[in-house]
Amino acid sequence: MARTPILAGNWKMHGTIAEAKDLASGLAARVGSRSDRGVVLAPPCTALATVREAVAGTRIVVAAQNMSWADKGAFTGEVSPVMLADLGVGHVILGHSERREIFGETDEVVRKKVEAALKHGFTSIVCVGETLAERDAGRTLEVVKRQVDAALNGLGNDAGSKIVVAYEPVWAIGTGRVATREQAQEVHGEIRGLLRDLGLPADAIAILYGGSVKPDNVDGLMAEPDIDGALVGGASLEVESFTRIVEYRA
Ligand code: 13P
């Protein structure tokens, strides 16, 4: 089954509102009308409304980088799915390794967030990936399977259209050390098999690779059969480089 490729920019904690507006407007002009590829921008929370406005009328989708599993309440510092929906945001990155490692998000928390996202009709980009120590210990597949299983087990076939998976090996994030296309393909293939085992429509679910994706390595990665897109950090912060990534040639 043909899957529409998705190129997503995770801006992390970068940029003022004015900078976000410039970047989003620049990308809207360059890649905003592409219908053969999904383009997703995930700015910091403070810039979500501005970016949404800047890409209005284009096909670019705006995503949050995180959200609470609760609708409302005494959760100081959190942003709820209801609030994001109020901004017109319907996509969210969940379980990014920086959330897991720096802010202590467990598999259980990620699961609760995935369920909350589904309840509110969001599309989730669910991130998984092993650390360098786990890879060196030969535990990559075990770790990734545990994370995928915890986040997605038992959701039911219908959830499939609202799920995107991102495989982001922690050792490749922000390090300039990209996984080889063979390393990435191996894990992506395993993830697709696991999605199938979980009763999800595995052939229809996009599995993105993330970790030092750049204009000069995206083409090779995208040529692999189970790599359906990229979740890009550093190289998504400039119009030129992210445009080249969106315009990859496989
Ligand atoms: P880099 O592309 O900067 O390595 O970041 C990857 C990432 O974490 C995207 O979510």
GROMACS .gro file of C-alpha atoms and ligand atoms in nm:
model
  260
    1MET     CA    1   0.000   0.000   0.000
    2ALA     CA    2   0.133   0.342  -0.089
    3ARG     CA    3   0.200   0.560   0.212
    4THR     CA    4   0.223   0.936   0.175
    5PRO     CA    5   0.570   1.040   0.292
    6ILE     CA    6   0.581   1.277   0.587
    7LEU     CA    7   0.856   1.529   0.650
    8ALA     CA    8   0.821   1.678   0.996
    9GLY     CA    9   1.025   1.956   1.154
   10ASN     CA   10   1.063   1.944   1.529
   11TRP     CA   11   1.182   2.291   1.621
   12LYS     CA   12   1.234   2.191   1.986
   13MET     CA   13   1.296   2.491   2.216
   14HIS     CA   14   1.413   2.730   1.946
   15GLY     CA   15   1.288   3.061   1.822
   16THR     CA   16   1.097   3.372   1.913
   17ILE     CA   17   0.752   3.431   1.771
   18ALA     CA   18   0.898   3.659   1.505
   19GLU     CA   19   1.156   3.396   1.404
   20ALA     CA   20   0.890   3.126   1.394
   21LYS     CA   21   0.674   3.343   1.172
   22ASP     CA   22   0.961   3.400   0.928
   23LEU     CA   23   1.049   3.032   0.911
   24ALA     CA   24   0.688   2.920   0.868
   25SER     CA   25   0.614   3.184   0.604
   26GLY     CA   26   0.927   3.091   0.414
   27LEU     CA   27   0.834   2.724   0.417
   28ALA     CA   28   0.474   2.802   0.324
   29ALA     CA   29   0.601   2.976   0.012
   30ARG     CA   30   0.843   2.698  -0.079
   31VAL     CA   31   0.662   2.374   0.004
   32GLY     CA   32   0.312   2.477   0.112
   33SER     CA   33   0.136   2.346  -0.194
   34ARG     CA   34   0.289   1.999  -0.214
   35SER     CA   35   0.019   1.739  -0.212
   36ASP     CA   36   0.239   1.432  -0.263
   37ARG     CA   37   0.416   1.475   0.073
   38GLY     CA   38   0.290   1.562   0.416
   39VAL     CA   39   0.474   1.856   0.568
   40VAL     CA   40   0.447   1.901   0.943
   41LEU     CA   41   0.590   2.184   1.154
   42ALA     CA   42   0.617   2.151   1.531
   43PRO     CA   43   0.712   2.490   1.675
   44PRO     CA   44   0.740   2.567   2.045
   45CYS     CA   45   0.406   2.611   2.217
   46THR     CA   46   0.440   2.989   2.229
   47ALA     CA   47   0.453   3.008   1.849
   48LEU     CA   48   0.178   2.758   1.762
   49ALA     CA   49  -0.088   3.021   1.692
   50THR     CA   50   0.146   3.234   1.483
   51VAL     CA   51   0.272   2.941   1.279
   52ARG     CA   52  -0.080   2.820   1.219
   53GLU     CA   53  -0.168   3.162   1.084
   54ALA     CA   54   0.146   3.175   0.870
   55VAL     CA   55   0.061   2.843   0.699
   56ALA     CA   56  -0.314   2.901   0.671
   57GLY     CA   57  -0.436   2.816   0.322
   58THR     CA   58  -0.141   2.583   0.256
   59ARG     CA   59  -0.125   2.206   0.305
   60ILE     CA   60   0.126   2.234   0.589
   61VAL     CA   61   0.014   2.082   0.916
   62VAL     CA   62   0.105   2.224   1.258
   63ALA     CA   63   0.187   1.997   1.549
   64ALA     CA   64   0.257   2.044   1.918
   65GLN     CA   65   0.576   1.891   2.062
   66ASN     CA   66   0.404   1.748   2.368
   67MET     CA   67   0.076   1.763   2.556
   68SER     CA   68  -0.086   1.664   2.878
   69TRP     CA   69  -0.296   1.348   2.907
   70ALA     CA   70  -0.548   1.545   3.113
   71ASP     CA   71  -0.819   1.769   2.970
   72LYS     CA   72  -0.786   2.032   3.243
   73GLY     CA   73  -0.709   2.076   3.608
   74ALA     CA   74  -0.431   2.144   3.855
   75PHE     CA   75  -0.137   2.057   3.629
   76THR     CA   76   0.092   2.360   3.651
   77GLY     CA   77   0.291   2.415   3.335
   78GLU     CA   78   0.102   2.165   3.121
   79VAL     CA   79  -0.097   2.225   2.803
   80SER     CA   80  -0.403   2.012   2.739
   81PRO     CA   81  -0.541   1.859   2.421
   82VAL     CA   82  -0.849   2.078   2.461
   83MET     CA   83  -0.629   2.388   2.459
   84LEU     CA   84  -0.436   2.271   2.154
   85ALA     CA   85  -0.758   2.191   1.970
   86ASP     CA   86  -0.875   2.540   2.059
   87LEU     CA   87  -0.569   2.671   1.870
   88GLY     CA   88  -0.663   2.458   1.572
   89VAL     CA   89  -0.379   2.213   1.633
   90GLY     CA   90  -0.462   1.848   1.567
   91HIS     CA   91  -0.121   1.680   1.558
   92VAL     CA   92   0.119   1.612   1.841
   93ILE     CA   93   0.462   1.458   1.893
   94LEU     CA   94   0.453   1.220   2.189
   95GLY     CA   95   0.723   1.035   2.379
   96HIS     CA   96   1.019   1.216   2.224
   97SER     CA   97   1.341   1.085   2.378
   98GLU     CA   98   1.410   1.428   2.526
   99ARG     CA   99   1.078   1.406   2.708
  100ARG     CA  100   1.161   1.055   2.823
  101GLU     CA  101   1.524   1.120   2.923
  102ILE     CA  102   1.518   1.476   3.057
  103PHE     CA  103   1.165   1.496   3.193
  104GLY     CA  104   1.120   1.139   3.306
  105GLU     CA  105   0.831   1.037   3.081
  106THR     CA  106   0.777   0.666   3.118
  107ASP     CA  107   0.618   0.421   2.875
  108GLU     CA  108   0.304   0.445   3.090
  109VAL     CA  109   0.287   0.824   3.061
  110VAL     CA  110   0.338   0.807   2.685
  111ARG     CA  111   0.055   0.554   2.668
  112LYS     CA  112  -0.179   0.784   2.859
  113LYS     CA  113  -0.095   1.066   2.621
  114VAL     CA  114  -0.159   0.851   2.314
  115GLU     CA  115  -0.499   0.758   2.455
  116ALA     CA  116  -0.579   1.123   2.529
  117ALA     CA  117  -0.473   1.220   2.179
  118LEU     CA  118  -0.701   0.958   2.026
  119LYS     CA  119  -0.989   1.064   2.248
  120HIS     CA  120  -0.958   1.417   2.112
  121GLY     CA  121  -0.908   1.312   1.752
  122PHE     CA  122  -0.541   1.408   1.733
  123THR     CA  123  -0.286   1.242   1.511
  124SER     CA  124   0.009   1.132   1.726
  125ILE     CA  125   0.369   1.104   1.614
  126VAL     CA  126   0.486   0.847   1.866
  127CYS     CA  127   0.864   0.845   1.916
  128VAL     CA  128   1.068   0.541   2.009
  129GLY     CA  129   1.439   0.463   2.004
  130GLU     CA  130   1.728   0.307   2.190
  131THR     CA  131   2.023   0.472   2.365
  132LEU     CA  132   2.380   0.404   2.260
  133ALA     CA  133   2.432   0.177   2.562
  134GLU     CA  134   2.124  -0.023   2.463
  135ARG     CA  135   2.243  -0.055   2.103
  136ASP     CA  136   2.591  -0.158   2.212
  137ALA     CA  137   2.437  -0.421   2.437
  138GLY     CA  138   2.244  -0.564   2.142
  139ARG     CA  139   1.913  -0.458   2.294
  140THR     CA  140   1.787  -0.224   2.019
  141LEU     CA  141   1.495  -0.433   1.899
  142GLU     CA  142   1.393  -0.533   2.251
  143VAL     CA  143   1.378  -0.168   2.364
  144VAL     CA  144   1.197  -0.042   2.057
  145LYS     CA  145   0.945  -0.325   2.074
  146ARG     CA  146   0.879  -0.253   2.441
  147GLN     CA  147   0.816   0.115   2.366
  148VAL     CA  148   0.591   0.046   2.066
  149ASP     CA  149   0.397  -0.218   2.253
  150ALA     CA  150   0.345   0.004   2.558
  151ALA     CA  151   0.223   0.296   2.347
  152LEU     CA  152   0.004   0.114   2.096
  153ASN     CA  153  -0.099  -0.232   2.218
  154GLY     CA  154  -0.474  -0.287   2.216
  155LEU     CA  155  -0.575   0.041   2.056
  156GLY     CA  156  -0.772  -0.132   1.783
  157ASN     CA  157  -0.755  -0.112   1.408
  158ASP     CA  158  -0.939   0.221   1.386
  159ALA     CA  159  -0.663   0.401   1.573
  160GLY     CA  160  -0.426   0.327   1.286
  161SER     CA  161  -0.522   0.629   1.080
  162LYS     CA  162  -0.428   0.856   1.372
  163ILE     CA  163  -0.088   0.706   1.443
  164VAL     CA  164   0.252   0.785   1.299
  165VAL     CA  165   0.561   0.620   1.449
  166ALA     CA  166   0.902   0.790   1.459
  167TYR     CA  167   1.211   0.578   1.514
  168GLU     CA  168   1.475   0.806   1.663
  169PRO     CA  169   1.786   0.632   1.793
  170VAL     CA  170   1.895   0.851   2.084
  171TRP     CA  171   2.262   0.831   1.982
  172ALA     CA  172   2.179   0.988   1.646
  173ILE     CA  173   1.985   1.287   1.778
  174GLY     CA  174   2.171   1.616   1.752
  175THR     CA  175   2.503   1.433   1.722
  176GLY     CA  176   2.557   1.446   1.348
  177ARG     CA  177   2.588   1.069   1.368
  178VAL     CA  178   2.306   0.947   1.147
  179ALA     CA  179   2.204   0.582   1.151
  180THR     CA  180   2.300   0.412   0.827
  181ARG     CA  181   2.006   0.351   0.599
  182GLU     CA  182   2.052  -0.022   0.661
  183GLN     CA  183   2.044   0.024   1.040
  184ALA     CA  184   1.731   0.237   1.014
  185GLN     CA  185   1.559   0.005   0.766
  186GLU     CA  186   1.620  -0.295   0.990
  187VAL     CA  187   1.442  -0.133   1.284
  188HIS     CA  188   1.166   0.014   1.068
  189GLY     CA  189   1.095  -0.330   0.925
  190GLU     CA  190   1.074  -0.474   1.276
  191ILE     CA  191   0.840  -0.194   1.385
  192ARG     CA  192   0.611  -0.259   1.090
  193GLY     CA  193   0.595  -0.626   1.180
  194LEU     CA  194   0.513  -0.538   1.537
  195LEU     CA  195   0.237  -0.299   1.431
  196ARG     CA  196   0.090  -0.586   1.230
  197ASP     CA  197   0.112  -0.818   1.530
  198LEU     CA  198  -0.070  -0.554   1.736
  199GLY     CA  199  -0.363  -0.562   1.494
  200LEU     CA  200  -0.291  -0.219   1.350
  201PRO     CA  201  -0.304  -0.145   0.974
  202ALA     CA  202   0.075  -0.166   0.950
  203ASP     CA  203   0.098  -0.107   0.576
  204ALA     CA  204  -0.088   0.222   0.609
  205ILE     CA  205   0.107   0.362   0.907
  206ALA     CA  206   0.396   0.595   0.827
  207ILE     CA  207   0.718   0.518   1.013
  208LEU     CA  208   0.953   0.818   1.018
  209TYR     CA  209   1.325   0.813   1.088
  210GLY     CA  210   1.475   1.084   1.309
  211GLY     CA  211   1.832   1.158   1.415
  212SER     CA  212   2.067   1.392   1.226
  213VAL     CA  213   1.861   1.391   0.906
  214LYS     CA  214   2.017   1.648   0.673
  215PRO     CA  215   1.983   1.753   0.309
  216ASP     CA  216   2.279   1.531   0.222
  217ASN     CA  217   2.154   1.208   0.377
  218VAL     CA  218   1.776   1.226   0.335
  219ASP     CA  219   1.773   1.083  -0.018
  220GLY     CA  220   1.941   0.758   0.083
  221LEU     CA  221   1.723   0.711   0.389
  222MET     CA  222   1.404   0.773   0.191
  223ALA     CA  223   1.503   0.510  -0.063
  224GLU     CA  224   1.451   0.237   0.196
  225PRO     CA  225   1.118   0.056   0.169
  226ASP     CA  226   1.006   0.101   0.530
  227ILE     CA  227   1.132   0.457   0.583
  228ASP     CA  228   0.827   0.670   0.513
  229GLY     CA  229   0.956   1.008   0.616
  230ALA     CA  230   1.173   1.201   0.856
  231LEU     CA  231   1.141   1.378   1.188
  232VAL     CA  232   1.401   1.651   1.167
  233GLY     CA  233   1.549   1.866   1.442
  234GLY     CA  234   1.840   2.099   1.362
  235ALA     CA  235   1.801   2.093   0.984
  236SER     CA  236   1.435   2.197   1.012
  237LEU     CA  237   1.529   2.539   1.150
  238GLU     CA  238   1.625   2.691   0.817
  239VAL     CA  239   1.404   2.734   0.511
  240GLU     CA  240   1.669   2.614   0.266
  241SER     CA  241   1.767   2.296   0.444
  242PHE     CA  242   1.416   2.187   0.538
  243THR     CA  243   1.290   2.264   0.187
  244ARG     CA  244   1.561   2.036   0.046
  245ILE     CA  245   1.458   1.765   0.291
  246VAL     CA  246   1.092   1.796   0.189
  247GLU     CA  247   1.206   1.781  -0.173
  248TYR     CA  248   1.413   1.466  -0.119
  249ARG     CA  249   1.481   1.253  -0.423
  250ALA     CA  250   1.463   0.884  -0.353
  25113P     P1  251   1.828   1.627   1.498
  25113P     O1  252   1.774   1.622   1.357
  25113P     O2  253   1.875   1.763   1.537
  25113P     O3  254   1.928   1.519   1.522
  25113P     O4  255   1.702   1.595   1.594
  25113P     C1  256   1.626   1.483   1.570
  25113P     C2  257   1.505   1.488   1.656
  25113P     O5  258   1.514   1.469   1.776
  25113P     C3  259   1.376   1.517   1.593
  25113P     O6  260   1.271   1.495   1.681
   0.00000   0.00000   0.00000
